[in-house]
PDB file of N, CA and C in Angstrom:
ATOM      1  N   GLN A 194      97.195 102.101 141.906  1.00 66.00           N
ATOM      2  CA  GLN A 194      97.576 103.627 142.138  1.00 66.00           C
ATOM      3  C   GLN A 194      98.117 103.953 140.131  1.00 66.00           C
ATOM      4  N   ALA A 195      98.061 105.322 140.432  1.00 71.00           N
ATOM      5  CA  ALA A 195      98.225 106.543 139.071  1.00 71.00           C
ATOM      6  C   ALA A 195      99.641 106.125 138.302  1.00 71.00           C
ATOM      7  N   ASP A 196     100.466 105.420 138.917  1.00 77.00           N
ATOM      8  CA  ASP A 196     101.859 105.126 138.570  1.00 77.00           C
ATOM      9  C   ASP A 196     101.948 103.802 138.011  1.00 77.00           C
ATOM     10  N   ALA A 197     100.926 102.862 138.146  1.00 81.00           N
ATOM     11  CA  ALA A 197     100.859 101.507 137.947  1.00 81.00           C
ATOM     12  C   ALA A 197     101.245 101.145 136.350  1.00 81.00           C
ATOM     13  N   ASP A 198     102.369 100.548 136.387  1.00 88.00           N
ATOM     14  CA  ASP A 198     102.566 100.433 135.108  1.00 88.00           C
ATOM     15  C   ASP A 198     101.944  99.101 134.275  1.00 88.00           C
ATOM     16  N   VAL A 199     100.718  99.575 133.507  1.00 87.00           N
ATOM     17  CA  VAL A 199      99.581  98.551 133.117  1.00 87.00           C
ATOM     18  C   VAL A 199     100.230  97.853 131.957  1.00 87.00           C
ATOM     19  N   ASP A 200     101.153  98.733 131.032  1.00 85.00           N
ATOM     20  CA  ASP A 200     101.642  97.863 129.784  1.00 85.00           C
ATOM     21  C   ASP A 200     102.618  96.561 130.355  1.00 85.00           C
ATOM     22  N   ALA A 201     103.492  97.170 131.383  1.00 87.00           N
ATOM     23  CA  ALA A 201     104.309  96.136 131.589  1.00 87.00           C
ATOM     24  C   ALA A 201     103.821  94.973 132.453  1.00 87.00           C
ATOM     25  N   PHE A 202     102.797  95.258 132.911  1.00 86.00           N
ATOM     26  CA  PHE A 202     101.775  94.195 133.651  1.00 86.00           C
ATOM     27  C   PHE A 202     101.380  93.116 132.758  1.00 86.00           C
ATOM     28  N   CYS A 203     100.890  93.735 131.573  1.00 85.00           N
ATOM     29  CA  CYS A 203     100.129  93.044 130.387  1.00 85.00           C
ATOM     30  C   CYS A 203     101.458  92.097 129.731  1.00 85.00           C
ATOM     31  N   ASP A 204     102.392  92.596 129.411  1.00 82.00           N
ATOM     32  CA  ASP A 204     103.686  92.180 128.942  1.00 82.00           C
ATOM     33  C   ASP A 204     104.325  91.162 129.519  1.00 82.00           C
ATOM     34  N   ILE A 205     104.193  91.290 131.064  1.00 83.00           N
ATOM     35  CA  ILE A 205     104.814  90.068 131.872  1.00 83.00           C
ATOM     36  C   ILE A 205     103.796  88.912 131.905  1.00 83.00           C
ATOM     37  N   LEU A 206     102.407  89.132 132.009  1.00 83.00           N
ATOM     38  CA  LEU A 206     101.388  88.123 131.574  1.00 83.00           C
ATOM     39  C   LEU A 206     101.296  87.302 130.527  1.00 83.00           C
ATOM     40  N   ARG A 207     101.679  88.049 129.607  1.00 80.00           N
ATOM     41  CA  ARG A 207     101.767  87.719 127.869  1.00 80.00           C
ATOM     42  C   ARG A 207     102.737  86.500 127.899  1.00 80.00           C
ATOM     43  N   LEU A 208     103.788  86.505 128.801  1.00 80.00           N
ATOM     44  CA  LEU A 208     104.588  85.170 129.065  1.00 80.00           C
ATOM     45  C   LEU A 208     104.100  84.019 129.345  1.00 80.00           C
ATOM     46  N   LEU A 209     102.878  84.327 129.823  1.00 79.00           N
ATOM     47  CA  LEU A 209     102.139  82.909 130.447  1.00 79.00           C
ATOM     48  C   LEU A 209     101.192  82.696 129.588  1.00 79.00           C
ATOM     49  N   SER A 210     100.811  82.983 128.354  1.00 73.00           N
ATOM     50  CA  SER A 210      99.728  82.782 127.367  1.00 73.00           C
ATOM     51  C   SER A 210      99.525  81.204 127.095  1.00 73.00           C
ATOM     52  N   ARG A 211     100.527  80.536 127.496  1.00 77.00           N
ATOM     53  CA  ARG A 211     100.141  79.019 127.283  1.00 77.00           C
ATOM     54  C   ARG A 211      99.163  78.763 128.318  1.00 77.00           C
ATOM     55  N   THR A 212      99.112  79.105 129.341  1.00 81.00           N
ATOM     56  CA  THR A 212      98.250  78.992 130.201  1.00 81.00           C
ATOM     57  C   THR A 212      96.916  79.999 130.520  1.00 81.00           C
ATOM     58  N   PRO A 213      95.865  80.127 129.704  1.00 84.00           N
ATOM     59  CA  PRO A 213      95.056  81.034 130.011  1.00 84.00           C
ATOM     60  C   PRO A 213      94.468  81.088 131.600  1.00 84.00           C
ATOM     61  N   LEU A 214      94.778  82.177 132.036  1.00 88.00           N
ATOM     62  CA  LEU A 214      94.331  82.568 133.400  1.00 88.00           C
ATOM     63  C   LEU A 214      93.001  83.504 133.501  1.00 88.00           C
ATOM     64  N   LEU A 215      92.208  83.512 134.744  1.00 92.00           N
ATOM     65  CA  LEU A 215      91.142  84.692 134.972  1.00 92.00           C
ATOM     66  C   LEU A 215      92.216  85.282 135.965  1.00 92.00           C
ATOM     67  N   ILE A 216      92.094  86.743 135.273  1.00 92.00           N
ATOM     68  CA  ILE A 216      92.652  87.377 136.472  1.00 92.00           C
ATOM     69  C   ILE A 216      91.682  88.383 137.032  1.00 92.00           C
ATOM     70  N   ASP A 217      91.757  88.531 138.372  1.00 95.00           N
ATOM     71  CA  ASP A 217      90.881  89.597 138.914  1.00 95.00           C
ATOM     72  C   ASP A 217      91.723  90.553 139.104  1.00 95.00           C
ATOM     73  N   LEU A 218      91.416  91.844 138.799  1.00 94.00           N
ATOM     74  CA  LEU A 218      92.131  93.222 138.484  1.00 94.00           C
ATOM     75  C   LEU A 218      91.182  94.258 139.538  1.00 94.00           C
ATOM     76  N   ASN A 219      92.052  95.010 140.605  1.00 95.00           N
ATOM     77  CA  ASN A 219      91.253  95.842 141.144  1.00 95.00           C
ATOM     78  C   ASN A 219      92.487  96.956 141.315  1.00 95.00           C
ATOM     79  N   PHE A 220      92.091  98.077 140.811  1.00 94.00           N
ATOM     80  CA  PHE A 220      92.941  99.025 140.752  1.00 94.00           C
ATOM     81  C   PHE A 220      92.666  99.831 142.165  1.00 94.00           C
ATOM     82  N   SER A 221      93.699  99.866 143.330  1.00 92.00           N
ATOM     83  CA  SER A 221      93.422 100.433 144.435  1.00 92.00           C
ATOM     84  C   SER A 221      93.389 102.205 144.525  1.00 92.00           C
ATOM     85  N   ASP A 222      93.390 102.611 143.711  1.00 93.00           N
ATOM     86  CA  ASP A 222      93.341 104.183 143.787  1.00 93.00           C
ATOM     87  C   ASP A 222      92.075 104.785 144.309  1.00 93.00           C
ATOM     88  N   LYS A 223      91.802 105.724 145.029  1.00 92.00           N
ATOM     89  CA  LYS A 223      90.639 106.130 145.610  1.00 92.00           C
ATOM     90  C   LYS A 223      89.825 107.309 144.636  1.00 92.00           C
ATOM     91  N   ARG A 224      90.772 107.485 143.849  1.00 94.00           N
ATOM     92  CA  ARG A 224      90.193 108.594 142.774  1.00 94.00           C
ATOM     93  C   ARG A 224      89.558 107.611 141.488  1.00 94.00           C
ATOM     94  N   THR A 225      88.111 107.966 141.529  1.00 94.00           N
ATOM     95  CA  THR A 225      87.406 107.220 140.383  1.00 94.00           C
ATOM     96  C   THR A 225      88.350 107.600 138.625  1.00 94.00           C
ATOM     97  N   GLU A 226      88.512 108.642 138.856  1.00 95.00           N
ATOM     98  CA  GLU A 226      89.018 108.904 137.345  1.00 95.00           C
ATOM     99  C   GLU A 226      90.344 108.321 137.440  1.00 95.00           C
ATOM    100  N   THR A 227      91.161 108.240 138.163  1.00 95.00           N
ATOM    101  CA  THR A 227      92.605 107.596 137.993  1.00 95.00           C
ATOM    102  C   THR A 227      92.345 106.026 137.694  1.00 95.00           C
ATOM    103  N   VAL A 228      91.470 105.592 138.358  1.00 95.00           N
ATOM    104  CA  VAL A 228      91.041 104.232 138.061  1.00 95.00           C
ATOM    105  C   VAL A 228      90.637 103.841 136.858  1.00 95.00           C
ATOM    106  N   LYS A 229      89.585 104.986 135.980  1.00 95.00           N
ATOM    107  CA  LYS A 229      89.256 104.657 134.858  1.00 95.00           C
ATOM    108  C   LYS A 229      90.231 104.710 133.651  1.00 95.00           C
ATOM    109  N   ALA A 230      91.194 105.601 134.080  1.00 95.00           N
ATOM    110  CA  ALA A 230      92.474 106.070 133.061  1.00 95.00           C
ATOM    111  C   ALA A 230      93.207 104.800 133.083  1.00 95.00           C
ATOM    112  N   GLN A 231      93.359 104.020 134.430  1.00 95.00           N
ATOM    113  CA  GLN A 231      94.302 103.068 134.304  1.00 95.00           C
ATOM    114  C   GLN A 231      93.467 101.600 133.697  1.00 95.00           C
ATOM    115  N   GLN A 232      92.092 101.560 133.881  1.00 95.00           N
ATOM    116  CA  GLN A 232      91.389 100.608 132.915  1.00 95.00           C
ATOM    117  C   GLN A 232      91.487 100.682 131.415  1.00 95.00           C
ATOM    118  N   ALA A 233      91.290 102.306 131.123  1.00 95.00           N
ATOM    119  CA  ALA A 233      91.384 102.367 129.630  1.00 95.00           C
ATOM    120  C   ALA A 233      92.696 101.856 128.992  1.00 95.00           C
ATOM    121  N   LYS A 234      93.979 101.750 129.729  1.00 92.00           N
ATOM    122  CA  LYS A 234      95.425 101.680 129.460  1.00 92.00           C
ATOM    123  C   LYS A 234      95.098 100.137 128.807  1.00 92.00           C
ATOM    124  N   LEU A 235      94.277  99.415 129.378  1.00 92.00           N
ATOM    125  CA  LEU A 235      94.065  97.469 129.088  1.00 92.00           C
ATOM    126  C   LEU A 235      93.537  97.672 127.350  1.00 92.00           C
ATOM    127  N   LEU A 236      92.898  98.765 127.183  1.00 91.00           N
ATOM    128  CA  LEU A 236      92.106  98.383 125.591  1.00 91.00           C
ATOM    129  C   LEU A 236      93.128  97.846 124.996  1.00 91.00           C
ATOM    130  N   PRO A 237      94.355  98.605 124.442  1.00 88.00           N
ATOM    131  CA  PRO A 237      94.969  98.095 122.979  1.00 88.00           C
ATOM    132  C   PRO A 237      95.554  96.386 123.327  1.00 88.00           C
ATOM    133  N   HIS A 238      95.474  96.275 124.650  1.00 87.00           N
ATOM    134  CA  HIS A 238      96.066  94.819 124.962  1.00 87.00           C
ATOM    135  C   HIS A 238      94.613  93.732 124.973  1.00 87.00           C
ATOM    136  N   LEU A 239      93.463  94.271 125.248  1.00 88.00           N
ATOM    137  CA  LEU A 239      92.503  93.301 125.126  1.00 88.00           C
ATOM    138  C   LEU A 239      91.947  92.998 123.900  1.00 88.00           C
ATOM    139  N   SER A 240      92.020  94.146 122.946  1.00 83.00           N
ATOM    140  CA  SER A 240      91.645  94.326 121.821  1.00 83.00           C
ATOM    141  C   SER A 240      92.415  94.056 120.653  1.00 83.00           C
ATOM    142  N   GLY A 241      93.799  94.236 121.037  1.00 72.00           N
ATOM    143  CA  GLY A 241      95.244  93.766 119.883  1.00 72.00           C
ATOM    144  C   GLY A 241      94.817  95.242 118.929  1.00 72.00           C
ATOM    145  N   HIS A 242      94.804  96.494 119.659  1.00 66.00           N
ATOM    146  CA  HIS A 242      94.524  97.826 118.660  1.00 66.00           C
ATOM    147  C   HIS A 242      96.039  98.317 118.572  1.00 66.00           C
ATOM    148  N   GLY A 243      96.885  97.950 119.450  1.00 62.00           N
ATOM    149  CA  GLY A 243      98.098  98.981 119.270  1.00 62.00           C
ATOM    150  C   GLY A 243      99.048  98.458 118.340  1.00 62.00           C
ATOM    151  N   ASP A 244     100.052  99.237 117.875  1.00 68.00           N
ATOM    152  CA  ASP A 244     101.121  99.185 117.194  1.00 68.00           C
ATOM    153  C   ASP A 244     101.833  97.760 117.982  1.00 68.00           C
ATOM    154  N   GLY A 245     102.117  96.493 116.851  1.00 69.00           N
ATOM    155  CA  GLY A 245     102.800  95.418 117.628  1.00 69.00           C
ATOM    156  C   GLY A 245     102.275  94.994 118.785  1.00 69.00           C
ATOM    157  N   VAL A 246     101.002  95.223 119.271  1.00 68.00           N
ATOM    158  CA  VAL A 246     100.590  94.721 120.329  1.00 68.00           C
ATOM    159  C   VAL A 246      99.610  93.414 120.349  1.00 68.00           C
ATOM    160  N   PRO A 247     100.344  92.405 120.797  1.00 72.00           N
ATOM    161  CA  PRO A 247      99.365  91.327 120.474  1.00 72.00           C
ATOM    162  C   PRO A 247      98.392  91.147 121.579  1.00 72.00           C
ATOM    163  N   ARG A 248      97.527  90.574 121.011  1.00 75.00           N
ATOM    164  CA  ARG A 248      95.832  90.473 121.643  1.00 75.00           C
ATOM    165  C   ARG A 248      96.168  89.603 122.954  1.00 75.00           C
ATOM    166  N   PHE A 249      95.847  89.880 124.001  1.00 79.00           N
ATOM    167  CA  PHE A 249      95.813  89.265 125.191  1.00 79.00           C
ATOM    168  C   PHE A 249      95.186  88.167 125.644  1.00 79.00           C
ATOM    169  N   THR A 250      95.583  87.253 125.950  1.00 82.00           N
ATOM    170  CA  THR A 250      95.034  85.648 126.125  1.00 82.00           C
ATOM    171  C   THR A 250      94.616  85.403 127.371  1.00 82.00           C
ATOM    172  N   HIS A 251      94.476  86.102 128.387  1.00 89.00           N
ATOM    173  CA  HIS A 251      93.867  86.174 129.653  1.00 89.00           C
ATOM    174  C   HIS A 251      92.521  86.758 129.772  1.00 89.00           C
ATOM    175  N   ALA A 252      91.635  85.879 130.519  1.00 92.00           N
ATOM    176  CA  ALA A 252      90.338  86.777 130.861  1.00 92.00           C
ATOM    177  C   ALA A 252      90.612  87.826 131.876  1.00 92.00           C
ATOM    178  N   ILE A 253      89.751  88.818 131.987  1.00 95.00           N
ATOM    179  CA  ILE A 253      89.965  89.850 132.909  1.00 95.00           C
ATOM    180  C   ILE A 253      88.808  90.273 133.473  1.00 95.00           C
ATOM    181  N   SER A 254      88.761  90.165 135.070  1.00 97.00           N
ATOM    182  CA  SER A 254      87.584  90.654 135.686  1.00 97.00           C
ATOM    183  C   SER A 254      87.972  91.854 136.075  1.00 97.00           C
ATOM    184  N   LEU A 255      87.552  93.122 136.270  1.00 97.00           N
ATOM    185  CA  LEU A 255      87.639  94.121 136.608  1.00 97.00           C
ATOM    186  C   LEU A 255      86.514  94.282 137.810  1.00 97.00           C
ATOM    187  N   ARG A 256      87.480  94.487 138.934  1.00 96.00           N
ATOM    188  CA  ARG A 256      86.904  94.049 140.502  1.00 96.00           C
ATOM    189  C   ARG A 256      86.479  95.727 140.749  1.00 96.00           C
ATOM    190  N   ASN A 257      86.506  96.678 140.146  1.00 96.00           N
ATOM    191  CA  ASN A 257      86.168  97.809 141.144  1.00 96.00           C
ATOM    192  C   ASN A 257      84.706  98.234 140.781  1.00 96.00           C
ATOM    193  N   ASN A 258      84.568  99.486 141.542  1.00 95.00           N
ATOM    194  CA  ASN A 258      82.623  99.391 141.277  1.00 95.00           C
ATOM    195  C   ASN A 258      82.489 100.366 140.025  1.00 95.00           C
ATOM    196  N   VAL A 259      83.381 100.934 139.609  1.00 96.00           N
ATOM    197  CA  VAL A 259      83.549 101.823 138.119  1.00 96.00           C
ATOM    198  C   VAL A 259      84.054 101.128 136.850  1.00 96.00           C
ATOM    199  N   VAL A 260      83.952 101.299 136.184  1.00 96.00           N
ATOM    200  CA  VAL A 260      84.404 101.139 134.630  1.00 96.00           C
ATOM    201  C   VAL A 260      84.788 102.217 133.830  1.00 96.00           C
ATOM    202  N   SER A 261      85.600 101.971 132.936  1.00 96.00           N
ATOM    203  CA  SER A 261      86.411 103.110 131.914  1.00 96.00           C
ATOM    204  C   SER A 261      85.060 103.062 130.988  1.00 96.00           C
ATOM    205  N   GLU A 262      84.625 104.231 130.718  1.00 96.00           N
ATOM    206  CA  GLU A 262      83.500 104.265 129.140  1.00 96.00           C
ATOM    207  C   GLU A 262      84.567 104.213 127.970  1.00 96.00           C
ATOM    208  N   ALA A 263      85.901 104.689 127.998  1.00 95.00           N
ATOM    209  CA  ALA A 263      86.769 104.320 126.796  1.00 95.00           C
ATOM    210  C   ALA A 263      86.754 103.323 126.753  1.00 95.00           C
ATOM    211  N   LEU A 264      87.213 102.386 127.859  1.00 95.00           N
ATOM    212  CA  LEU A 264      87.420 101.053 127.770  1.00 95.00           C
ATOM    213  C   LEU A 264      86.103 100.186 127.302  1.00 95.00           C
ATOM    214  N   LEU A 265      85.024 100.434 127.314  1.00 95.00           N
ATOM    215  CA  LEU A 265      83.829  99.762 127.106  1.00 95.00           C
ATOM    216  C   LEU A 265      83.676 100.356 125.640  1.00 95.00           C
ATOM    217  N   GLN A 266      83.949 101.225 125.343  1.00 93.00           N
ATOM    218  CA  GLN A 266      83.248 101.768 123.776  1.00 93.00           C
ATOM    219  C   GLN A 266      84.548 101.529 122.784  1.00 93.00           C
ATOM    220  N   GLY A 267      85.769 100.980 123.312  1.00 92.00           N
ATOM    221  CA  GLY A 267      86.785 100.896 122.537  1.00 92.00           C
ATOM    222  C   GLY A 267      87.295  99.254 122.346  1.00 92.00           C
ATOM    223  N   VAL A 268      86.650  98.648 122.905  1.00 91.00           N
ATOM    224  CA  VAL A 268      86.737  97.059 122.903  1.00 91.00           C
ATOM    225  C   VAL A 268      86.082  96.685 121.542  1.00 91.00           C
ATOM    226  N   ASP A 269      86.387  95.278 120.978  1.00 88.00           N
ATOM    227  CA  ASP A 269      86.052  94.196 120.040  1.00 88.00           C
ATOM    228  C   ASP A 269      85.300  93.474 120.573  1.00 88.00           C
ATOM    229  N   CYS A 270      84.804  92.812 120.158  1.00 88.00           N
ATOM    230  CA  CYS A 270      83.832  91.649 120.392  1.00 88.00           C
ATOM    231  C   CYS A 270      84.586  90.457 120.586  1.00 88.00           C
ATOM    232  N   HIS A 271      85.857  90.460 120.725  1.00 88.00           N
ATOM    233  CA  HIS A 271      86.627  89.397 121.261  1.00 88.00           C
ATOM    234  C   HIS A 271      87.612  89.605 122.468  1.00 88.00           C
ATOM    235  N   ALA A 272      87.214  90.972 122.875  1.00 90.00           N
ATOM    236  CA  ALA A 272      88.065  91.152 124.257  1.00 90.00           C
ATOM    237  C   ALA A 272      87.629  90.373 125.060  1.00 90.00           C
ATOM    238  N   PRO A 273      88.645  89.735 125.756  1.00 92.00           N
ATOM    239  CA  PRO A 273      88.742  88.854 126.972  1.00 92.00           C
ATOM    240  C   PRO A 273      88.272  89.620 128.564  1.00 92.00           C
ATOM    241  N   LEU A 274      87.365  90.559 128.139  1.00 95.00           N
ATOM    242  CA  LEU A 274      86.769  91.206 129.399  1.00 95.00           C
ATOM    243  C   LEU A 274      85.740  90.319 129.936  1.00 95.00           C
ATOM    244  N   ARG A 275      85.489  89.674 131.014  1.00 96.00           N
ATOM    245  CA  ARG A 275      84.635  88.920 132.004  1.00 96.00           C
ATOM    246  C   ARG A 275      83.396  89.603 132.606  1.00 96.00           C
ATOM    247  N   GLN A 276      84.132  90.518 133.522  1.00 96.00           N
ATOM    248  CA  GLN A 276      83.445  91.128 134.301  1.00 96.00           C
ATOM    249  C   GLN A 276      83.823  92.639 134.457  1.00 96.00           C
ATOM    250  N   PHE A 277      82.838  93.486 134.968  1.00 96.00           N
ATOM    251  CA  PHE A 277      82.917  94.616 135.348  1.00 96.00           C
ATOM    252  C   PHE A 277      81.782  95.422 135.974  1.00 96.00           C
ATOM    253  N   GLY A 278      82.270  96.540 136.834  1.00 95.00           N
ATOM    254  CA  GLY A 278      81.356  96.755 137.889  1.00 95.00           C
ATOM    255  C   GLY A 278      80.752  98.362 137.451  1.00 95.00           C
ATOM    256  N   PHE A 279      79.787  99.005 138.098  1.00 94.00           N
ATOM    257  CA  PHE A 279      79.710 100.475 138.126  1.00 94.00           C
ATOM    258  C   PHE A 279      78.095 100.674 139.165  1.00 94.00           C
ATOM    259  N   GLU A 280      78.452 101.871 139.426  1.00 89.00           N
ATOM    260  CA  GLU A 280      77.598 102.361 140.637  1.00 89.00           C
ATOM    261  C   GLU A 280      76.319 103.029 140.096  1.00 89.00           C
ATOM    262  N   ASN A 281      76.555 103.705 138.942  1.00 89.00           N
ATOM    263  CA  ASN A 281      75.487 104.592 138.220  1.00 89.00           C
ATOM    264  C   ASN A 281      75.235 103.989 136.910  1.00 89.00           C
ATOM    265  N   ILE A 282      74.166 103.455 136.715  1.00 91.00           N
ATOM    266  CA  ILE A 282      74.008 103.213 134.992  1.00 91.00           C
ATOM    267  C   ILE A 282      74.103 104.337 134.237  1.00 91.00           C
ATOM    268  N   SER A 283      73.576 105.381 134.616  1.00 91.00           N
ATOM    269  CA  SER A 283      72.864 106.318 133.487  1.00 91.00           C
ATOM    270  C   SER A 283      74.309 107.481 133.173  1.00 91.00           C
ATOM    271  N   ALA A 284      75.499 106.872 133.852  1.00 89.00           N
ATOM    272  CA  ALA A 284      76.665 107.635 133.426  1.00 89.00           C
ATOM    273  C   ALA A 284      77.214 106.457 132.201  1.00 89.00           C
ATOM    274  N   VAL A 285      77.283 105.214 132.367  1.00 93.00           N
ATOM    275  CA  VAL A 285      78.048 104.341 131.700  1.00 93.00           C
ATOM    276  C   VAL A 285      77.168 103.629 130.782  1.00 93.00           C
ATOM    277  N   LEU A 286      75.458 103.762 130.786  1.00 94.00           N
ATOM    278  CA  LEU A 286      74.872 103.221 129.755  1.00 94.00           C
ATOM    279  C   LEU A 286      75.047 103.417 128.395  1.00 94.00           C
ATOM    280  N   PRO A 287      75.372 104.692 127.526  1.00 94.00           N
ATOM    281  CA  PRO A 287      75.713 104.811 126.230  1.00 94.00           C
ATOM    282  C   PRO A 287      77.090 103.747 125.981  1.00 94.00           C
ATOM    283  N   SER A 288      78.065 103.823 126.942  1.00 94.00           N
ATOM    284  CA  SER A 288      79.132 103.017 126.590  1.00 94.00           C
ATOM    285  C   SER A 288      78.993 101.286 126.452  1.00 94.00           C
ATOM    286  N   LEU A 289      77.938 101.101 127.640  1.00 93.00           N
ATOM    287  CA  LEU A 289      77.406 100.057 128.000  1.00 93.00           C
ATOM    288  C   LEU A 289      76.592  99.081 126.496  1.00 93.00           C
ATOM    289  N   PHE A 290      75.835 100.293 126.057  1.00 93.00           N
ATOM    290  CA  PHE A 290      75.227  99.842 125.070  1.00 93.00           C
ATOM    291  C   PHE A 290      76.261  99.592 123.843  1.00 93.00           C
ATOM    292  N   THR A 291      76.765 100.335 123.217  1.00 91.00           N
ATOM    293  CA  THR A 291      78.423  99.983 122.161  1.00 91.00           C
ATOM    294  C   THR A 291      78.915  98.606 122.338  1.00 91.00           C
ATOM    295  N   ALA A 292      79.094  98.439 123.883  1.00 91.00           N
ATOM    296  CA  ALA A 292      79.818  97.200 123.973  1.00 91.00           C
ATOM    297  C   ALA A 292      79.034  96.137 123.809  1.00 91.00           C
ATOM    298  N   MET A 293      77.724  95.882 123.857  1.00 91.00           N
ATOM    299  CA  MET A 293      76.607  95.086 124.190  1.00 91.00           C
ATOM    300  C   MET A 293      75.831  94.882 122.843  1.00 91.00           C
ATOM    301  N   CYS A 294      75.691  95.817 122.554  1.00 91.00           N
ATOM    302  CA  CYS A 294      74.606  95.878 121.282  1.00 91.00           C
ATOM    303  C   CYS A 294      75.350  96.500 119.940  1.00 91.00           C
ATOM    304  N   GLY A 295      76.510  97.424 119.921  1.00 88.00           N
ATOM    305  CA  GLY A 295      76.697  98.261 118.907  1.00 88.00           C
ATOM    306  C   GLY A 295      78.076  97.648 118.198  1.00 88.00           C
ATOM    307  N   ARG A 296      78.041  96.040 118.267  1.00 86.00           N
ATOM    308  CA  ARG A 296      79.072  95.353 117.523  1.00 86.00           C
ATOM    309  C   ARG A 296      78.672  94.271 116.650  1.00 86.00           C
ATOM    310  N   GLU A 297      79.433  93.558 115.914  1.00 87.00           N
ATOM    311  CA  GLU A 297      78.772  92.265 115.210  1.00 87.00           C
ATOM    312  C   GLU A 297      78.090  91.510 115.895  1.00 87.00           C
ATOM    313  N   LYS A 298      78.817  90.993 117.244  1.00 90.00           N
ATOM    314  CA  LYS A 298      78.693  90.213 118.326  1.00 90.00           C
ATOM    315  C   LYS A 298      78.884  91.191 119.524  1.00 90.00           C
ATOM    316  N   PRO A 299      78.136  90.889 120.451  1.00 89.00           N
ATOM    317  CA  PRO A 299      78.278  91.560 121.776  1.00 89.00           C
ATOM    318  C   PRO A 299      79.427  90.921 122.567  1.00 89.00           C
ATOM    319  N   LEU A 300      80.103  92.014 123.621  1.00 90.00           N
ATOM    320  CA  LEU A 300      81.122  91.712 124.311  1.00 90.00           C
ATOM    321  C   LEU A 300      80.850  90.453 125.192  1.00 90.00           C
ATOM    322  N   PRO A 301      82.025  89.472 125.139  1.00 89.00           N
ATOM    323  CA  PRO A 301      81.435  88.074 126.098  1.00 89.00           C
ATOM    324  C   PRO A 301      81.661  88.266 127.266  1.00 89.00           C
ATOM    325  N   VAL A 302      80.915  89.296 128.150  1.00 93.00           N
ATOM    326  CA  VAL A 302      80.781  89.578 129.702  1.00 93.00           C
ATOM    327  C   VAL A 302      79.935  88.539 130.354  1.00 93.00           C
ATOM    328  N   GLU A 303      80.586  87.931 131.202  1.00 94.00           N
ATOM    329  CA  GLU A 303      79.980  86.629 131.988  1.00 94.00           C
ATOM    330  C   GLU A 303      79.113  87.562 133.232  1.00 94.00           C
ATOM    331  N   ARG A 304      79.810  88.737 133.973  1.00 94.00           N
ATOM    332  CA  ARG A 304      78.799  89.005 134.926  1.00 94.00           C
ATOM    333  C   ARG A 304      79.231  90.814 134.766  1.00 94.00           C
ATOM    334  N   ILE A 305      78.321  91.217 135.303  1.00 93.00           N
ATOM    335  CA  ILE A 305      78.364  92.868 135.409  1.00 93.00           C
ATOM    336  C   ILE A 305      77.763  93.260 136.782  1.00 93.00           C
TER     337      ILE A 305
END
C-alpha cells in the first residue's frame, strides 16, 4: 500500500540482525508507480546511503513483476538484493545495466 512505512519495517527487521533472513517482499498496491516508489524507499537501507542508516543485513527478494529503476541505479554492489522481476525489459534495461555492469562488482542478484 502507498502508506506502508518501509523505514519502520527495515528498522524492526534490523533488530534481528544476528539471524540473517531471506525476506520475500511483495508490495500489494495495484498501481505500478506506487510499488516502484515503495521499492525505492529500500535504497538507503540496502546500500547504507542514508544519514545514520546502517546497512541492512537481511537479503531481500522483491516478488513484484516490476522493479524500481531508481532502486537499481542507486544500490551499490554490496546491497543484499537477491531477486527482482520486470515485465518489460526495454523500460528497465538502462537501470539493469547500471546495476549489473556499471559498478566495481555486479549486484549479487541470484534470480531475475
